[in-house]
């Protein structure tokens, strides 16, 4: 099967500065790809170019075989969803209304009732069902982030009535989450990718990236340094070169415990 | 929504009956049904004075509140208002320029057409200001809301300065006309003005609800709205054009009437939520009712003299705006 998403030699520059340069990527359907790299490496920019939001200066992004900028905005919203870093909202929308924005105008042949069900289901999966009627503006950063996670899940679910090969972009999805919800969200992402959804996420936590990603993509100063399985990408030499930290496994005793998630996030338990 | 509809009808009947000459409700109704059956003096007052004034008030109230809601949706900020970003000021300045400079320069050229010069001037002024704002704030096809707000403040100040210069130049009669523009009043209402404003304002009121879904998504941010399948650049262009048309038309007919555009959508957000599918049509209805009420008060409170309505809306609107600012503990997010 041909790759679902391809980047061919893409550059993006703004204000005379090259943010990403000469990036080639080929992403297979149903995989979880994690983009890592130090601050300012161009991770978020790469995500925004790949999802069609920013037009590359050179090169091309192809989604499902066609150029992403040739796909009408409305149609594109059925093929991919983007979870932003938690944002401010000027108006007092409820969490339910925010998640419901994900299904408005998306999908075909869905009744009002279907859409409500999709949204409620997504809120449950993101563990914010109990916050449905709270004003978004009064939620904490982590709660907001989970509401947006619910919104993109709802968008993909509604969009599936038209397009089944879908991509989910996550821009630092766990930045404001507590430990339990970080693990739960990445667990959920893994489950979804096994069900056929293609996911591309920007993460800072290398441990979590190594544990959950099928493929890691390492960026530095706008260039792609390495891509592949965690053990090939995260070599000690490369970590010290790119992140300026040294990995010293021998000098530390192995950690006696590892964090795992208990099944107390309803959505994670179901699937 | 039904409640609001009833409110509009109620305010309209009140407006028709009240005034320097009080006319009981029963006679108002019979004049509306059958003009020949009542004393001609009262029929004349109703049909030639109060009815056009009422219709103009309804139209302009709806236009101001609706364009306020549109602009707040566009700027993703409940404090945005055409008055605030200088669109009204631009329109009023152009109208003022038409009064002062136009009298001398244009009168010989257009002669009998001079009565349309003012509305056209105001409309063009509103459009130019909105378009200039858009140009200043747009880089590479993206509109920065913060830049637009700040540029609006600058345009407002510039218009104010030029307005001051114009009033320095003008003679007594022109000065009175100018103060009419800056204070706002419906007292000049005629059937001609109603006929001029209707084709501009009514289509806008009908079109705006179609922007509701896009504006809801835009509340999340421009990128997020694009991710949700909204053609953001087109939405913004259409919204800006609609605001320019409505504000230009209202300023042309009634001068600068402030705060309706900010108070009305806010009351509705508090009571019925921020969903634009409800907010836009409801703003039009409540705006119409509120402006007609304000006008009725303006012309009865000191009858037979009357207060410029802009003074009344500002007197109530400005404290409300301050209260809004104080309630937002997080400050004004751009």
Short mmCIF file of C-alpha atoms in Angstrom, two decimals, chain A residues 12 14-15 51-54 73-74 76-77 80-82 84-85 87-93 97-98 100-102 104-106 148 151 155, chain B residues 69 72-73 75-78 140 142 212-213 215-217 219-221 223-232 269 273-277 328:
data_model
loop_
_atom_site.label_atom_id
_atom_site.label_comp_id
_atom_site.label_asym_id
_atom_site.label_seq_id
_atom_site.Cartn_x
_atom_site.Cartn_y
_atom_site.Cartn_z
CA UNK A 12 9.40 26.46 4.95
CA UNK A 14 9.34 32.98 7.23
CA UNK A 15 10.86 36.38 7.77
CA UNK A 51 -1.34 19.11 7.91
CA UNK A 52 -1.74 21.62 5.08
CA UNK A 53 -1.93 24.71 7.24
CA UNK A 54 1.31 26.28 5.99
CA UNK A 73 -10.46 22.82 2.92
CA UNK A 74 -13.81 21.20 3.67
CA UNK A 76 -9.39 17.98 4.04
CA UNK A 77 -11.18 18.33 7.39
CA UNK A 80 -7.15 14.83 9.05
CA UNK A 81 -7.61 16.49 12.41
CA UNK A 82 -5.14 18.63 14.31
CA UNK A 84 -3.41 22.29 18.96
CA UNK A 85 -1.58 23.24 22.10
CA UNK A 87 -5.63 27.73 23.56
CA UNK A 88 -7.55 30.67 24.95
CA UNK A 89 -11.16 31.16 23.95
CA UNK A 90 -12.73 34.61 23.83
CA UNK A 91 -16.29 33.44 24.36
CA UNK A 92 -17.86 31.37 27.14
CA UNK A 93 -18.41 28.13 25.17
CA UNK A 97 -19.82 23.07 22.61
CA UNK A 98 -16.06 23.16 21.96
CA UNK A 100 -19.12 19.80 19.16
CA UNK A 101 -17.27 22.21 16.85
CA UNK A 102 -15.45 19.09 15.67
CA UNK A 104 -20.28 20.72 12.75
CA UNK A 105 -20.32 20.49 8.98
CA UNK A 106 -18.23 17.32 9.08
CA UNK A 148 -9.41 19.49 22.40
CA UNK A 151 -12.84 17.53 19.72
CA UNK A 155 -14.03 15.24 14.12
CA UNK B 69 -21.61 40.48 16.90
CA UNK B 72 -16.55 40.25 17.80
CA UNK B 73 -16.70 36.85 16.12
CA UNK B 75 -11.79 39.38 16.19
CA UNK B 76 -12.47 36.49 18.60
CA UNK B 77 -12.89 39.12 21.27
CA UNK B 78 -16.14 40.20 22.96
CA UNK B 140 0.86 36.93 3.45
CA UNK B 142 -3.24 36.16 7.19
CA UNK B 212 -22.41 31.39 12.06
CA UNK B 213 -20.73 27.98 11.81
CA UNK B 215 -17.47 32.12 13.26
CA UNK B 216 -18.03 29.43 15.90
CA UNK B 217 -15.01 27.52 14.60
CA UNK B 219 -13.46 31.25 18.06
CA UNK B 220 -10.84 28.50 18.49
CA UNK B 221 -8.35 30.37 16.34
CA UNK B 223 -5.56 27.71 12.26
CA UNK B 224 -8.05 25.60 14.20
CA UNK B 225 -10.94 26.87 12.08
CA UNK B 226 -8.99 25.91 8.97
CA UNK B 227 -8.38 22.45 10.43
CA UNK B 228 -12.13 22.15 10.91
CA UNK B 229 -12.74 22.79 7.23
CA UNK B 230 -13.67 26.49 7.35
CA UNK B 231 -12.37 28.62 4.43
CA UNK B 232 -10.98 31.18 6.86
CA UNK B 269 -24.10 35.69 25.37
CA UNK B 273 -24.71 31.34 25.22
CA UNK B 274 -22.13 32.27 22.60
CA UNK B 275 -23.30 30.08 19.68
CA UNK B 276 -23.37 32.40 16.65
CA UNK B 277 -26.24 30.52 15.07
CA UNK B 328 -12.76 40.18 32.87
#
